[in-house]
Short mmCIF file of C-alpha atoms in Angstrom, two decimals:
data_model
loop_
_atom_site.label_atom_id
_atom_site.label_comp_id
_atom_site.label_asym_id
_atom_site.label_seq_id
_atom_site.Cartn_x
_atom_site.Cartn_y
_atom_site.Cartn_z
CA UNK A 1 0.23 -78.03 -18.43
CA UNK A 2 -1.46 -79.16 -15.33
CA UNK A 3 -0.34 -77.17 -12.40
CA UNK A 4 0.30 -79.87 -9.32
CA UNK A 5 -1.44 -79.34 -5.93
CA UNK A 6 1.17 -78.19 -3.51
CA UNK A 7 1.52 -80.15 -0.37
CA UNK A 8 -0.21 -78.85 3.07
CA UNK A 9 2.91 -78.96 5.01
CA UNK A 10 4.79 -76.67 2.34
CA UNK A 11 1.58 -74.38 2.20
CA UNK A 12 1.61 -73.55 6.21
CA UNK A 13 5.33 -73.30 6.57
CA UNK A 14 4.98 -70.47 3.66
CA UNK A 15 2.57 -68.58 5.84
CA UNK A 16 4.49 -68.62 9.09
CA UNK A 17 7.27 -67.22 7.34
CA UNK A 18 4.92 -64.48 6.23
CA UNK A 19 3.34 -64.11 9.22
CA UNK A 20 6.72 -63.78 11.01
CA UNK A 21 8.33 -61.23 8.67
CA UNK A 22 5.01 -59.20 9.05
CA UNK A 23 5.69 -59.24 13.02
CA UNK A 24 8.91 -58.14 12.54
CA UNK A 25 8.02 -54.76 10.33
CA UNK A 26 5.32 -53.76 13.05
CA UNK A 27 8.02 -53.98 16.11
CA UNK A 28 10.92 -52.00 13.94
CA UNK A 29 11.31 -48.38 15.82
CA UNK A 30 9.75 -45.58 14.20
CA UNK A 31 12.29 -42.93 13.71
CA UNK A 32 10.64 -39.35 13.89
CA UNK A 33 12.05 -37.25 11.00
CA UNK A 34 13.50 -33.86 11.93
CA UNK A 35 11.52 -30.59 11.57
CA UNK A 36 12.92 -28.84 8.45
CA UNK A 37 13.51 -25.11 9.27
CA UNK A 38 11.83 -22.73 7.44
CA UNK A 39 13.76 -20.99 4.51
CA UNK A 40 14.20 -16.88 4.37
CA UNK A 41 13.50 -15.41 1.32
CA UNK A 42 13.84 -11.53 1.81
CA UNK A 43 13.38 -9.33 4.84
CA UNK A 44 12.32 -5.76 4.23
CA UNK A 45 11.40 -3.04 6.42
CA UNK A 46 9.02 0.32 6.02
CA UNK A 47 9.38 3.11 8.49
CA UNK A 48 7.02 5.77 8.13
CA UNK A 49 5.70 7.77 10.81
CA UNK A 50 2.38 6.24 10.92
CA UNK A 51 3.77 3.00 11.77
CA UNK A 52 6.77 0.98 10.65
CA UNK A 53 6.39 -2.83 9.03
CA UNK A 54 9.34 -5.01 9.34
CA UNK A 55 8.48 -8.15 6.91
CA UNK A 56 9.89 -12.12 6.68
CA UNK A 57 9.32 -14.02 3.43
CA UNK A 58 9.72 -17.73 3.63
CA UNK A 59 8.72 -20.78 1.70
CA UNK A 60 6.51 -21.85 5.12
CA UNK A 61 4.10 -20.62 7.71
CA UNK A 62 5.62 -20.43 11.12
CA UNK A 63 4.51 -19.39 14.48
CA UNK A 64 5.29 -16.61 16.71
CA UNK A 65 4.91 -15.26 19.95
CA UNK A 66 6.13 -11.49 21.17
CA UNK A 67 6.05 -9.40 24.12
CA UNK A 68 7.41 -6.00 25.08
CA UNK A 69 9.78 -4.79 27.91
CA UNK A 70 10.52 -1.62 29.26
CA UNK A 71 13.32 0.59 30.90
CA UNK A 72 14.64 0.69 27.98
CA UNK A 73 10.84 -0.09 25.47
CA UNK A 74 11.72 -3.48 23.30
CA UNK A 75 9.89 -5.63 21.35
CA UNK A 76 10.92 -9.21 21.75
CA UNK A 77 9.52 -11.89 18.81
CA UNK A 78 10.45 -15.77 19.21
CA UNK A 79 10.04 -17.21 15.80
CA UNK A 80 9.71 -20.95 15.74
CA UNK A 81 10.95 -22.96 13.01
CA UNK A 82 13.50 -20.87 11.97
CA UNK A 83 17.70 -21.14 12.53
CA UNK A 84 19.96 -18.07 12.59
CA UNK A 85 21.41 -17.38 9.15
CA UNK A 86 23.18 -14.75 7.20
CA UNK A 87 19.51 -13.62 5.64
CA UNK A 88 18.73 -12.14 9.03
CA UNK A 89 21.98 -10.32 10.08
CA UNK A 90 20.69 -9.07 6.48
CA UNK A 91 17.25 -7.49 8.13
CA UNK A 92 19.75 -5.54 10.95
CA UNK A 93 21.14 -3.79 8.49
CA UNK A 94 17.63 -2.98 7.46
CA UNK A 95 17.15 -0.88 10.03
CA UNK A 96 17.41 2.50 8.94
CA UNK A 97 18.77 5.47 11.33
CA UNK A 98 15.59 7.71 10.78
CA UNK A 99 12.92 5.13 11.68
CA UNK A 100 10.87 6.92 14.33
CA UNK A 101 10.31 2.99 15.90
CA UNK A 102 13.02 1.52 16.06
CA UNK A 103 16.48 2.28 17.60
CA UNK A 104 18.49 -1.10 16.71
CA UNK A 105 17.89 -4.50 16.37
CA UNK A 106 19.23 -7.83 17.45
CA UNK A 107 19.24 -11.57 16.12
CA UNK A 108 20.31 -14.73 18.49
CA UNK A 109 19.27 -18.40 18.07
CA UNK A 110 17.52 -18.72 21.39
CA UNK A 111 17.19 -22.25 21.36
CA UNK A 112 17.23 -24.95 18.97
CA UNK A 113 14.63 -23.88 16.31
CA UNK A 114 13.83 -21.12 17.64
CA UNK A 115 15.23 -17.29 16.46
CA UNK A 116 14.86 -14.43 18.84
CA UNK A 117 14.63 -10.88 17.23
CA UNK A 118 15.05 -8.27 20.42
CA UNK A 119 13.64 -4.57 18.72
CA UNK A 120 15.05 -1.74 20.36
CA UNK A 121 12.25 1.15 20.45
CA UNK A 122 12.74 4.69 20.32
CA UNK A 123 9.11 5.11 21.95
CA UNK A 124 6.75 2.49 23.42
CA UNK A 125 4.78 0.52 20.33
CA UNK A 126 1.53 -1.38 20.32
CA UNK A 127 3.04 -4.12 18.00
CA UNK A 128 0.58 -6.34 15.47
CA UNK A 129 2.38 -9.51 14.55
CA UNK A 130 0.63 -11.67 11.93
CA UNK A 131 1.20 -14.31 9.18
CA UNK A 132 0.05 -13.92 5.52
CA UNK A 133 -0.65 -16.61 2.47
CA UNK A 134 1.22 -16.17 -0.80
CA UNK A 135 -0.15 -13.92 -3.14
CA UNK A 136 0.71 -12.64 -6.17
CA UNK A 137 4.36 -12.72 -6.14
CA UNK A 138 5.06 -13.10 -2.10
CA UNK A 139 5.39 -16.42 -0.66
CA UNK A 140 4.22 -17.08 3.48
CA UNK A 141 5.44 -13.43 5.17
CA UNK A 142 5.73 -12.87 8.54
CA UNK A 143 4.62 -9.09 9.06
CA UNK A 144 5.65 -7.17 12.50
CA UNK A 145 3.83 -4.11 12.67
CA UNK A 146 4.92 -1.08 15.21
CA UNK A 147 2.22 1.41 16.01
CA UNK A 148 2.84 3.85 18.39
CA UNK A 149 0.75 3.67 21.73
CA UNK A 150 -0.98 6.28 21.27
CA UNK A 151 -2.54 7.11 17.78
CA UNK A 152 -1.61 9.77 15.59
CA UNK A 153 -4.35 12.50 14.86
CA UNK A 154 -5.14 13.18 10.99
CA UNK A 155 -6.55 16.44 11.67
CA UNK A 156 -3.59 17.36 13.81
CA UNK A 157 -1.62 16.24 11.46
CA UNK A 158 -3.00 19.02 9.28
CA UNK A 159 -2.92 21.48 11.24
CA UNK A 160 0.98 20.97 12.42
CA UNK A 161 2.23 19.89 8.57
CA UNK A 162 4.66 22.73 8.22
CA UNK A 163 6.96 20.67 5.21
CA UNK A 164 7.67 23.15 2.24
CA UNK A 165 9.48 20.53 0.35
CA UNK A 166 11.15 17.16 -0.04
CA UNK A 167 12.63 15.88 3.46
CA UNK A 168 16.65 15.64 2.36
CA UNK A 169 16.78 12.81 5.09
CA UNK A 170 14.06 10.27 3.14
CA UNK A 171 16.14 7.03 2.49
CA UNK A 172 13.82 6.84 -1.04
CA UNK A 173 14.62 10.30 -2.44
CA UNK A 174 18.14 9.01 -4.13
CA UNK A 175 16.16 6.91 -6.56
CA UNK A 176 13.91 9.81 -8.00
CA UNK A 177 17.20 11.60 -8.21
CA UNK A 178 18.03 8.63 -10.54
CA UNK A 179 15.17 9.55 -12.57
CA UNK A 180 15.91 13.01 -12.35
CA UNK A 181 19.54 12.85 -13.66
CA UNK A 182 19.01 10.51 -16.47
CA UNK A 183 16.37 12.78 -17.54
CA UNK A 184 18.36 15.87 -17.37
CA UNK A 185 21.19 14.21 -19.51
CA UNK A 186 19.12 11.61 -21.73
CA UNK A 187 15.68 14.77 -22.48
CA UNK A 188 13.96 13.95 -19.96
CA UNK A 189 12.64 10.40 -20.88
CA UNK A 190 15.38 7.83 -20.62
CA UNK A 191 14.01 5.03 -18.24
CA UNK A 192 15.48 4.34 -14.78
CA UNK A 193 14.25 0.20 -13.74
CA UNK A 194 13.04 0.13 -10.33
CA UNK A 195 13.19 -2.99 -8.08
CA UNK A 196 11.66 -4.40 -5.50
CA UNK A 197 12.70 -2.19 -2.44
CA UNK A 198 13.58 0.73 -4.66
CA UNK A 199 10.97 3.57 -4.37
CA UNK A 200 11.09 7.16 -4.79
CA UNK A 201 8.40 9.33 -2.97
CA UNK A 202 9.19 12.51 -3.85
CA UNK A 203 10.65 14.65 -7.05
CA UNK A 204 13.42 17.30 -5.67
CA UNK A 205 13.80 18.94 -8.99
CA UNK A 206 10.22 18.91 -10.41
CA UNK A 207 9.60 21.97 -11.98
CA UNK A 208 7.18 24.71 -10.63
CA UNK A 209 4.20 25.39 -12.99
CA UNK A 210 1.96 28.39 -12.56
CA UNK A 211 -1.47 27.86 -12.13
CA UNK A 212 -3.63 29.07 -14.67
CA UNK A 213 -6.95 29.05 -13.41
CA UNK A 214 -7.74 32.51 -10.53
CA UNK A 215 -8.06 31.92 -6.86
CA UNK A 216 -11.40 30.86 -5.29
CA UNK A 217 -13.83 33.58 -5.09
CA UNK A 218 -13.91 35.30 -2.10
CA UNK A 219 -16.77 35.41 -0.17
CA UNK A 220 -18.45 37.85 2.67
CA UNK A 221 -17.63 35.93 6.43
CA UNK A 222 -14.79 33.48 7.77
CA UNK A 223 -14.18 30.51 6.37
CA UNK A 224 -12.89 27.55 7.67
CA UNK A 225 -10.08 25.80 5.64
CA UNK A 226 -11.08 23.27 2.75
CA UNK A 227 -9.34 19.86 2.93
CA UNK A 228 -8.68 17.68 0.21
CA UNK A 229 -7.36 14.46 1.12
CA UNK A 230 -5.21 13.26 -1.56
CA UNK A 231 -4.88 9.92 -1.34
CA UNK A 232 -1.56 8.00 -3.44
CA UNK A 233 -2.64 4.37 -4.01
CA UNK A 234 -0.81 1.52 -3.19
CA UNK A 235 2.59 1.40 -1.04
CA UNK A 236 4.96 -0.51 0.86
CA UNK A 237 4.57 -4.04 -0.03
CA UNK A 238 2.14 -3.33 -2.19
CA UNK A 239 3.57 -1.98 -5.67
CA UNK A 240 0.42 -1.55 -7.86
CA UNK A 241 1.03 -2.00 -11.06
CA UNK A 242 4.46 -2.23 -12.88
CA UNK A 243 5.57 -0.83 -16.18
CA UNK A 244 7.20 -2.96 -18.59
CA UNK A 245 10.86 -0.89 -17.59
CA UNK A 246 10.29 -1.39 -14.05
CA UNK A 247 8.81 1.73 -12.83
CA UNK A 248 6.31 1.12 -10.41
CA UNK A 249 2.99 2.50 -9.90
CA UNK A 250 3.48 3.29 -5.92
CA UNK A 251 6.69 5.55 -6.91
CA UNK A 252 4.78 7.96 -9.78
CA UNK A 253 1.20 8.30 -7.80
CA UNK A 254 3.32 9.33 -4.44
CA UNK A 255 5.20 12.05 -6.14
CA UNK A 256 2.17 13.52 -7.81
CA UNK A 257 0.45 13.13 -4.95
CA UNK A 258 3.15 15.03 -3.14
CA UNK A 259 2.82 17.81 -5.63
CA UNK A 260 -0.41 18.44 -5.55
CA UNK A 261 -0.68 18.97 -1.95
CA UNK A 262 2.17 21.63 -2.32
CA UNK A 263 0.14 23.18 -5.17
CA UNK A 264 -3.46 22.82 -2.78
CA UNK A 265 -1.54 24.29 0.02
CA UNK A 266 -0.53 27.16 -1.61
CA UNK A 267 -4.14 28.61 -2.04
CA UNK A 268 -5.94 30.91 -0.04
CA UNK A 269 -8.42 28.81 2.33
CA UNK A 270 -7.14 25.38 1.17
CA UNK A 271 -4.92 22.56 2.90
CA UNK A 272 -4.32 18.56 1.76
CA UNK A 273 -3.48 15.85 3.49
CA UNK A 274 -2.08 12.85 2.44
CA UNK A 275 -3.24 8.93 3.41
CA UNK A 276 0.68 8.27 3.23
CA UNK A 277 3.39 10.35 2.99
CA UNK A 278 5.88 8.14 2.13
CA UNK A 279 6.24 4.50 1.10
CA UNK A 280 4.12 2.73 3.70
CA UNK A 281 0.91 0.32 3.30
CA UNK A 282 -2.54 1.81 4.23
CA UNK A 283 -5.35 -0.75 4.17
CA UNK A 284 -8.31 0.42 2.26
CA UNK A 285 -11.04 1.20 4.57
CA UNK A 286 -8.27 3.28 6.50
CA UNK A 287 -7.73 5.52 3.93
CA UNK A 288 -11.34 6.28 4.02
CA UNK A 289 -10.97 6.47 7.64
CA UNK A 290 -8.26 8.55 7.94
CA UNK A 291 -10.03 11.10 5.24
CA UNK A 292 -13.26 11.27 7.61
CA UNK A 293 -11.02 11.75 10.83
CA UNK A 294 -9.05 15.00 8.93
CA UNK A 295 -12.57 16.62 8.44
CA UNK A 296 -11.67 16.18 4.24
CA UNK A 297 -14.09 17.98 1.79
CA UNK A 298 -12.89 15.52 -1.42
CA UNK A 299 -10.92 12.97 -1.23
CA UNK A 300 -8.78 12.41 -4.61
CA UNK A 301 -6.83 8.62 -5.02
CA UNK A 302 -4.46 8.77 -7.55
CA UNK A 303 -3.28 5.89 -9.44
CA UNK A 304 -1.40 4.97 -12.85
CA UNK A 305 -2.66 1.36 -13.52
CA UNK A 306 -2.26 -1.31 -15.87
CA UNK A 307 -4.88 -3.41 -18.12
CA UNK A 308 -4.06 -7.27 -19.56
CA UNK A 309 -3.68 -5.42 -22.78
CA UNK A 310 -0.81 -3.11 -23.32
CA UNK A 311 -2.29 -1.22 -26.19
CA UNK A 312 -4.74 0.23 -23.13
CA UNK A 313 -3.74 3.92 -22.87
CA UNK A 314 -5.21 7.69 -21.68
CA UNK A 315 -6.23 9.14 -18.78
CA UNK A 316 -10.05 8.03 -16.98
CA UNK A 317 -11.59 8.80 -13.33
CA UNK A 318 -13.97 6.28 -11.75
CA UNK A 319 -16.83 6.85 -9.10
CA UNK A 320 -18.53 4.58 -6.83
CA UNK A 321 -21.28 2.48 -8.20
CA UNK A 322 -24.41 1.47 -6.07
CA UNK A 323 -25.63 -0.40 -8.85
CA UNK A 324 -22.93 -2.73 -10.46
CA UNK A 325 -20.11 -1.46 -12.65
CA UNK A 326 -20.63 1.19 -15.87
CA UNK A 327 -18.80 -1.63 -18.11
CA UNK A 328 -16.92 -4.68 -17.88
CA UNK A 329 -13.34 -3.03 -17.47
CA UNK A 330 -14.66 -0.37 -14.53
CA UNK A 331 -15.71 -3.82 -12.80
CA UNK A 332 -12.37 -5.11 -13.59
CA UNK A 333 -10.15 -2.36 -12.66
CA UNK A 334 -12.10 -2.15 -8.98
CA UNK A 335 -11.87 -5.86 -8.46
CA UNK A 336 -7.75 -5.09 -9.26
CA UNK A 337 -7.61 -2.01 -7.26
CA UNK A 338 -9.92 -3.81 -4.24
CA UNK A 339 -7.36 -6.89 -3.64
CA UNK A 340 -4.60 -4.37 -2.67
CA UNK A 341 -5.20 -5.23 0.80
CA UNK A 342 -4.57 -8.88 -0.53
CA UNK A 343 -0.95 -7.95 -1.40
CA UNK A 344 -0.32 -4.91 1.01
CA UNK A 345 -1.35 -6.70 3.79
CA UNK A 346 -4.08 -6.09 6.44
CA UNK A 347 -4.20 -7.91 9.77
CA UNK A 348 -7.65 -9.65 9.61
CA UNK A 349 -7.59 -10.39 13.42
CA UNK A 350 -7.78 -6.60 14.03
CA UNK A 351 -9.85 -5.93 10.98
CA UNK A 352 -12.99 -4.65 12.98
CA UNK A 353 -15.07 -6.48 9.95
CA UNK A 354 -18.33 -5.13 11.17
CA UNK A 355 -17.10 -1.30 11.92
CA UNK A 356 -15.43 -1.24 8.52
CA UNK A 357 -19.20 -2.74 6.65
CA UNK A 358 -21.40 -0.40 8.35
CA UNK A 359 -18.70 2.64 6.90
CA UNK A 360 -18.71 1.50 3.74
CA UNK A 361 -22.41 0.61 3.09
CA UNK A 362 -23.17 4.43 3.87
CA UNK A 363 -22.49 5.74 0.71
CA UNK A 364 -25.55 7.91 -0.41
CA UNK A 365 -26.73 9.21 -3.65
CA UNK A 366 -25.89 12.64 -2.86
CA UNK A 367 -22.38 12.10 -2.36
CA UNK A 368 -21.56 9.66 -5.62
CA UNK A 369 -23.69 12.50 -7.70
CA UNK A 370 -20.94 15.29 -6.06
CA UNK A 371 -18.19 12.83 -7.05
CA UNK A 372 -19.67 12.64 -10.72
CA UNK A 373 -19.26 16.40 -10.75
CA UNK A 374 -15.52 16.20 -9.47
CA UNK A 375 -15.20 13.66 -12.09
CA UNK A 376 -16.38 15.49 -14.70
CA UNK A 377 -13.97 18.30 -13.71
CA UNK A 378 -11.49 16.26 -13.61
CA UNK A 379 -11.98 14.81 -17.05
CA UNK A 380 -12.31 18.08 -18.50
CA UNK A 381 -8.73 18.97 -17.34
CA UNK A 382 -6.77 15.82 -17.76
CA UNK A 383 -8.07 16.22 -21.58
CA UNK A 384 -6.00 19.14 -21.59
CA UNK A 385 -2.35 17.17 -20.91
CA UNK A 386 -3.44 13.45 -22.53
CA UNK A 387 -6.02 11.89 -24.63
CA UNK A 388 -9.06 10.19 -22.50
CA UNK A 389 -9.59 6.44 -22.17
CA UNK A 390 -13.05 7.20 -21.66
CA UNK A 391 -14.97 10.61 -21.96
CA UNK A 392 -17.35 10.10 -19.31
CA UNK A 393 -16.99 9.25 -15.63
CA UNK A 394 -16.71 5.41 -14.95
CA UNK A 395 -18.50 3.55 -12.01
CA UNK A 396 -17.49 0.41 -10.07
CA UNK A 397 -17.31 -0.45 -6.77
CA UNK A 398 -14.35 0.94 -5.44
CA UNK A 399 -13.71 0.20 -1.63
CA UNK A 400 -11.40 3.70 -1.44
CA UNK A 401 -14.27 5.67 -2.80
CA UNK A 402 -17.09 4.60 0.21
CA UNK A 403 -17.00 7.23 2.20
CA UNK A 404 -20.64 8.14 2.80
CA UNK A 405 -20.08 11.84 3.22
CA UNK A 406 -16.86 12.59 1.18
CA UNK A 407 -17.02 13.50 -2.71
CA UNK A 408 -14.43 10.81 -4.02
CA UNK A 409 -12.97 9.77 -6.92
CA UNK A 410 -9.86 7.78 -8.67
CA UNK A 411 -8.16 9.24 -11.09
CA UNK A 412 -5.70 7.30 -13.24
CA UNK A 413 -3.22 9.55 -14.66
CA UNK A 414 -2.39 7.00 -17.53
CA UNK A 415 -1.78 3.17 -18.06
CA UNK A 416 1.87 2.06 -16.71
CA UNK A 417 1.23 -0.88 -18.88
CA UNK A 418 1.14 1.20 -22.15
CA UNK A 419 4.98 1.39 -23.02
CA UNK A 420 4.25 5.28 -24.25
CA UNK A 421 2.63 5.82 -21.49
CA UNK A 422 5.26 4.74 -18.91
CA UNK A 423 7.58 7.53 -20.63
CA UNK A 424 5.32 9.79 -19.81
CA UNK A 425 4.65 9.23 -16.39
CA UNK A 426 8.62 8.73 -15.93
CA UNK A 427 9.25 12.15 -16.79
CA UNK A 428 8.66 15.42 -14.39
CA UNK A 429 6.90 17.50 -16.62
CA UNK A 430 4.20 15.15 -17.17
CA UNK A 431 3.53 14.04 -13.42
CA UNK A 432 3.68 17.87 -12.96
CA UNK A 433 0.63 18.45 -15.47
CA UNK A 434 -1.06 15.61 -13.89
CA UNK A 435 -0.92 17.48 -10.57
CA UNK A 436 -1.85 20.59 -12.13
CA UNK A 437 -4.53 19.59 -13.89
CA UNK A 438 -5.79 17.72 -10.62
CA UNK A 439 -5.49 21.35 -8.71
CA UNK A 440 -7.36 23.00 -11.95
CA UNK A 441 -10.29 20.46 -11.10
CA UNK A 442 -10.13 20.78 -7.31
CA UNK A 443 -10.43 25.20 -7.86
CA UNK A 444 -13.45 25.21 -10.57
CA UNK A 445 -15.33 22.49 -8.43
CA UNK A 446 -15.44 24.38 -5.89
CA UNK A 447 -16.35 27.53 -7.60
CA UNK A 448 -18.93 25.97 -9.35
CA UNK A 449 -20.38 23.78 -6.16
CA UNK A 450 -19.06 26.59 -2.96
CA UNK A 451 -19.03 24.42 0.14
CA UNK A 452 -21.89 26.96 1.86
CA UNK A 453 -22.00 24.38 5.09
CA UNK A 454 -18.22 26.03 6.14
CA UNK A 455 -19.14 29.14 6.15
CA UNK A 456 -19.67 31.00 9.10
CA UNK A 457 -20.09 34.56 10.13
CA UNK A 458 -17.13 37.14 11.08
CA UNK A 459 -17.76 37.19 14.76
CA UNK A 460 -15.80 40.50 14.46
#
């Protein structure tokens, strides 16, 4: 079929009608569409005496700004994008009597879009606010951070730590008396899940073990006190790793953490400190930090971490590396243990990058062969209570272990992601042998290597 030429007149009138409709779509009013607020997720706070870190999850980044007042202190944050809803009278009841921050809080919509939360401080604060990226299992957070104005002292903090046991008042004891109970009635192994939020820092009923191994030798002169920072990794919003129950990695390290340092503070010429002493975030480099500032002769991070393969199991203790990891699973258990300040959360426009590179590029060969020696120790004594993953002292970098004048290693007591394993570590008696074979370590290291540079002469 031949297709017939279409007339001129018919072609022109078909492009004014184009043209016209065309006109007509440009000059239509654009309506704007409304902002969609932001959605919250969870809200969860961590007072600790360091600092406490009052954290917003939502499905979106949103901007802040925050000032304080005085006569009475407060901390006021406007948080665009965001409506009043029952998730935040939710973070109010958050608040927890015993923070040493924060006295009450208050939620209003201060104007459309915009949320006002009105802190009211127990003491003046030097607040961080800051937004994060998702990661691992958080969405966008909001983090408020409260530091007090002036800066607590490690070493003070030594010298004035006069706790004998458990503090009754810690919000997080009732869950380790969960574990407690059910392993009184069930023999000492049943399995208590954990969830998000639910942490237990301390053991009430964990029984006392004697030490088997003699004092220090005693030597002519005064000595100055030893201190061992023990450092438990992970905390806050930072979990670690998580059994296949639910028990998470944060909880077991704390409380053997927390025993050792009753066990190191009951020997002559020995006192610990702790990075945290409760369940708080500590950025990496600040643990190291805080270990230099308390004058610390080892520093000891304790950990029960997890591999991609759940037959993984037995105890190990690591060592820095200045020349690339001692096999492939040292480099990939530092790479794990290294993005904790990923997850935890650090505030990278305070992170003094350049302070915190020079302190960890200082690491000398004298102090990773001393931590070799501790490790040794170490693996000598944790063969005692559980088989070994590996028989000799691993190597990788490890950003916890750079202190460049420190003896440091990690120790992980067992694999949370072995099934077995996570029994173990949920029951006292085994987080107590963990401790004391930790405290075994600590006493022949120091018999065999006697810190000479502390000792002075009896003035008398």
């Amino acid at each position: 079929m031949v297709e017939r030429a279409r007339p001129a007149a018919s072609i022109n009138a078909t492009r004014r009608r184009l043209i016209s409709a065309g006109t007509a779509l440009l000059v239509l009013p654009v309506v704007p569409r409304l902002a969609q607020a932001a959605t919250l997720l969870a809200v969860r706070t961590w007072p600790a005496d360091a600092y406490t870190r009052v954290t917003l999850e939502l499905d979106s980044e949103l901007k802040t700004q925050h000032f304080t007042l005085e006569h009475p202190d407060r901390l006021v944050v406007d948080i665009d994008g965001l409506t009043a809803s029952h998730a935040l009278d939710k973070l109010v009841s958050e608040v927890r009597p015993n923070d040493p921050y924060i006295k009450s809080l208050r939620v209003a919509q201060n104007r459309p879009n915009v949320v006002r939360l009105v802190f009211d401080l127990k003491q003046p604060v030097a607040p961080q606010v800051f937004t994060l990226k998702p990661v691992a299992d958080y969405q966008y957070r909001l983090v408020l951070d409260l530091y007090p104005k002036v800066a607590q002292d490690p070493l003070l903090a030594v010298l004035n730590d006069k706790r004998a046991g458990p503090d009754v008042d810690d919000p997080l004891a009732h869950v380790l008396d969960q574990i407690a109970r059910s392993e009184k009635q069930n023999g000492d192994a049943a399995p208590v899940p954990l969830v998000r939020g639910q942490t237990a820092p301390r053991d009430p009923v964990a029984p006392s073990v004697a030490l088997g191994d003699p004092p220090m030798p005693q030597r002519p002169g005064r000595k100055r006190m030893l201190t061992i920072a023990v450092d438990p990794g992970h905390g806050g919003e930072d979990p670690g790793a998580i059994g296949r129950t639910g028990l998470y990695e944060k909880v077991v390290v704390l409380h053997i953490a927390d025993r050792l340092k009753s066990m190191i503070n009951s020997q002559p010429n020995m006192r610990a400190y702790l990075t945290r002493d409760s369940d708080f975030f500590v950025p990496l480099n600040v643990r190291v930090e805080k270990a230099r500032r308390a004058g610390a002769d080892l520093f000891v991070s304790i950990h029960a971490d997890a591999f991609i393969k759940p037959s993984a199991r037995g105890s190990s203790v690591f060592a820095l590396s200045e020349h690339g990891a001692s096999s492939a699973q040292a480099r990939w258990m530092a790479n794990r243990e290294n993005s904790s300040d990923l997850v935890g959360g650090v505030n990278l426009s305070t992170h003094d990058a350049q302070v915190a590179r020079v302190l960890l590029d200082l690491s000398t060969t004298a102090q990773i062969n001393d931590s070799l020696k501790l490790g040794s120790v170490f693996l000598g004594e944790l063969a005692k209570i559980n088989r070994l993953h590996s028989h000799q002292v691993e190597q990788a970098g490890f950003a916890v272990l750079k202190a460049p004048d420190i003896p440091s290693v990690l120790v992980e007591s067992a694999f949370i992601s072995n099934p077995e394993e996570e029994a173990k570590l949920r029951t006292a008696v085994y987080r107590e042998q963990v401790a004391q074979a930790l405290m075994a370590g600590i006493s022949q290291y120091f018999t065999t290597n006697p810190p000479l540079a502390r000792t002075v002469a009896d003035a008398s």
